[in-house]
Amino acid sequence: MAAVELYNDSNFRGKLVETNSDTPNVGNDVNDRVTSIVINQGTWRFFTDSQYRGVSADLGPGRYPNIGLGTIPNDSITSFRRIG
């Protein structure tokens, strides 16, 4: 099971990527397209810019059906790393 699952649409539809590792730049296929997230393990910090810069938000284990309701606007995640 991947530690992090990123989805293109709300309510965990349109899976983009699954990973267990820090990601300094999610790449063109994922960049600024994330709308919902599942955190299966650890606490992760998500950033609006590449190389872990910009506005950030920390998320622990859980299901986040629409990240646009939090600190980071919908469709703006560009990098993330595990912090716990």
mmCIF file of C-alpha atoms in Angstrom:
data_model
loop_
_atom_site.group_PDB
_atom_site.id
_atom_site.type_symbol
_atom_site.label_atom_id
_atom_site.label_comp_id
_atom_site.label_asym_id
_atom_site.label_seq_id
_atom_site.Cartn_x
_atom_site.Cartn_y
_atom_site.Cartn_z
ATOM 1 C CA MET A 1 0.000 0.000 0.000
ATOM 2 C CA ALA A 2 1.362 3.419 -0.944
ATOM 3 C CA ALA A 3 1.808 6.006 1.801
ATOM 4 C CA VAL A 4 0.246 8.758 -0.356
ATOM 5 C CA GLU A 5 -2.391 8.585 -3.093
ATOM 6 C CA LEU A 6 -3.153 11.686 -5.176
ATOM 7 C CA TYR A 7 -6.333 12.073 -7.220
ATOM 8 C CA ASN A 8 -7.335 14.443 -10.004
ATOM 9 C CA ASP A 9 -10.959 14.799 -8.903
ATOM 10 C CA SER A 10 -12.805 15.168 -5.631
ATOM 11 C CA ASN A 11 -13.917 12.089 -3.711
ATOM 12 C CA PHE A 12 -10.874 10.046 -4.820
ATOM 13 C CA ARG A 13 -11.636 9.803 -8.533
ATOM 14 C CA GLY A 14 -9.103 10.014 -11.353
ATOM 15 C CA LYS A 15 -6.007 8.614 -9.621
ATOM 16 C CA LEU A 16 -2.824 10.430 -10.585
ATOM 17 C CA VAL A 17 -0.057 8.848 -8.508
ATOM 18 C CA GLU A 18 0.789 6.589 -5.569
ATOM 19 C CA THR A 19 4.111 6.984 -3.757
ATOM 20 C CA ASN A 20 6.103 6.284 -0.633
ATOM 21 C CA SER A 21 8.790 8.897 -1.192
ATOM 22 C CA ASP A 22 9.381 12.640 -1.105
ATOM 23 C CA THR A 23 8.623 14.349 -4.398
ATOM 24 C CA PRO A 24 10.364 17.686 -5.164
ATOM 25 C CA ASN A 25 8.384 18.143 -8.377
ATOM 26 C CA VAL A 26 5.306 16.062 -9.199
ATOM 27 C CA GLY A 27 5.813 16.484 -12.963
ATOM 28 C CA ASN A 28 3.617 17.807 -15.734
ATOM 29 C CA ASP A 29 1.042 15.023 -15.552
ATOM 30 C CA VAL A 30 0.260 15.760 -11.898
ATOM 31 C CA ASN A 31 1.372 19.380 -11.363
ATOM 32 C CA ASP A 32 -1.492 21.618 -10.262
ATOM 33 C CA ARG A 33 -4.101 18.884 -10.770
ATOM 34 C CA VAL A 34 -4.510 17.325 -7.297
ATOM 35 C CA THR A 35 -7.993 17.644 -5.796
ATOM 36 C CA SER A 36 -8.208 14.806 -3.261
ATOM 37 C CA ILE A 37 -5.637 12.879 -1.225
ATOM 38 C CA VAL A 38 -5.421 9.687 0.809
ATOM 39 C CA ILE A 39 -2.644 9.486 3.408
ATOM 40 C CA ASN A 40 -2.168 5.862 4.464
ATOM 41 C CA GLN A 41 1.052 6.327 6.456
ATOM 42 C CA GLY A 42 2.948 9.207 8.029
ATOM 43 C CA THR A 43 2.494 12.951 8.098
ATOM 44 C CA TRP A 44 3.245 14.823 4.888
ATOM 45 C CA ARG A 45 3.806 18.471 3.986
ATOM 46 C CA PHE A 46 2.401 19.574 0.628
ATOM 47 C CA PHE A 47 3.664 22.685 -1.201
ATOM 48 C CA THR A 48 2.312 24.905 -3.969
ATOM 49 C CA ASP A 49 5.765 25.252 -5.593
ATOM 50 C CA SER A 50 8.503 22.819 -6.638
ATOM 51 C CA GLN A 51 11.504 22.039 -4.403
ATOM 52 C CA TYR A 52 9.333 22.293 -1.252
ATOM 53 C CA ARG A 53 8.601 26.013 -1.531
ATOM 54 C CA GLY A 54 5.517 28.172 -1.437
ATOM 55 C CA VAL A 55 2.412 27.824 0.695
ATOM 56 C CA SER A 56 2.322 24.535 2.581
ATOM 57 C CA ALA A 57 -0.096 22.358 4.511
ATOM 58 C CA ASP A 58 0.526 19.330 6.720
ATOM 59 C CA LEU A 59 -1.720 16.280 6.459
ATOM 60 C CA GLY A 60 -1.650 13.141 8.567
ATOM 61 C CA PRO A 61 -3.277 9.771 7.949
ATOM 62 C CA GLY A 62 -6.787 10.092 6.581
ATOM 63 C CA ARG A 63 -8.948 10.715 3.562
ATOM 64 C CA TYR A 64 -9.230 14.255 2.192
ATOM 65 C CA PRO A 65 -12.022 14.333 -0.429
ATOM 66 C CA ASN A 66 -11.455 17.985 -1.418
ATOM 67 C CA ILE A 67 -8.223 19.736 -0.478
ATOM 68 C CA GLY A 68 -9.609 23.052 -1.746
ATOM 69 C CA LEU A 69 -11.306 23.416 1.625
ATOM 70 C CA GLY A 70 -7.934 23.696 3.417
ATOM 71 C CA THR A 71 -4.848 25.927 3.350
ATOM 72 C CA ILE A 72 -3.693 24.939 -0.139
ATOM 73 C CA PRO A 73 -6.118 25.767 -2.949
ATOM 74 C CA ASN A 74 -7.457 23.008 -5.146
ATOM 75 C CA ASP A 75 -5.215 22.106 -8.113
ATOM 76 C CA SER A 76 -2.080 23.742 -6.742
ATOM 77 C CA ILE A 77 0.185 20.993 -5.286
ATOM 78 C CA THR A 78 3.610 20.821 -6.934
ATOM 79 C CA SER A 79 5.820 19.082 -4.326
ATOM 80 C CA PHE A 80 5.540 17.175 -1.037
ATOM 81 C CA ARG A 81 7.651 15.380 1.544
ATOM 82 C CA ARG A 82 7.213 13.216 4.592
ATOM 83 C CA ILE A 83 7.717 15.046 7.900
ATOM 84 C CA GLY A 84 6.649 12.380 10.358
#
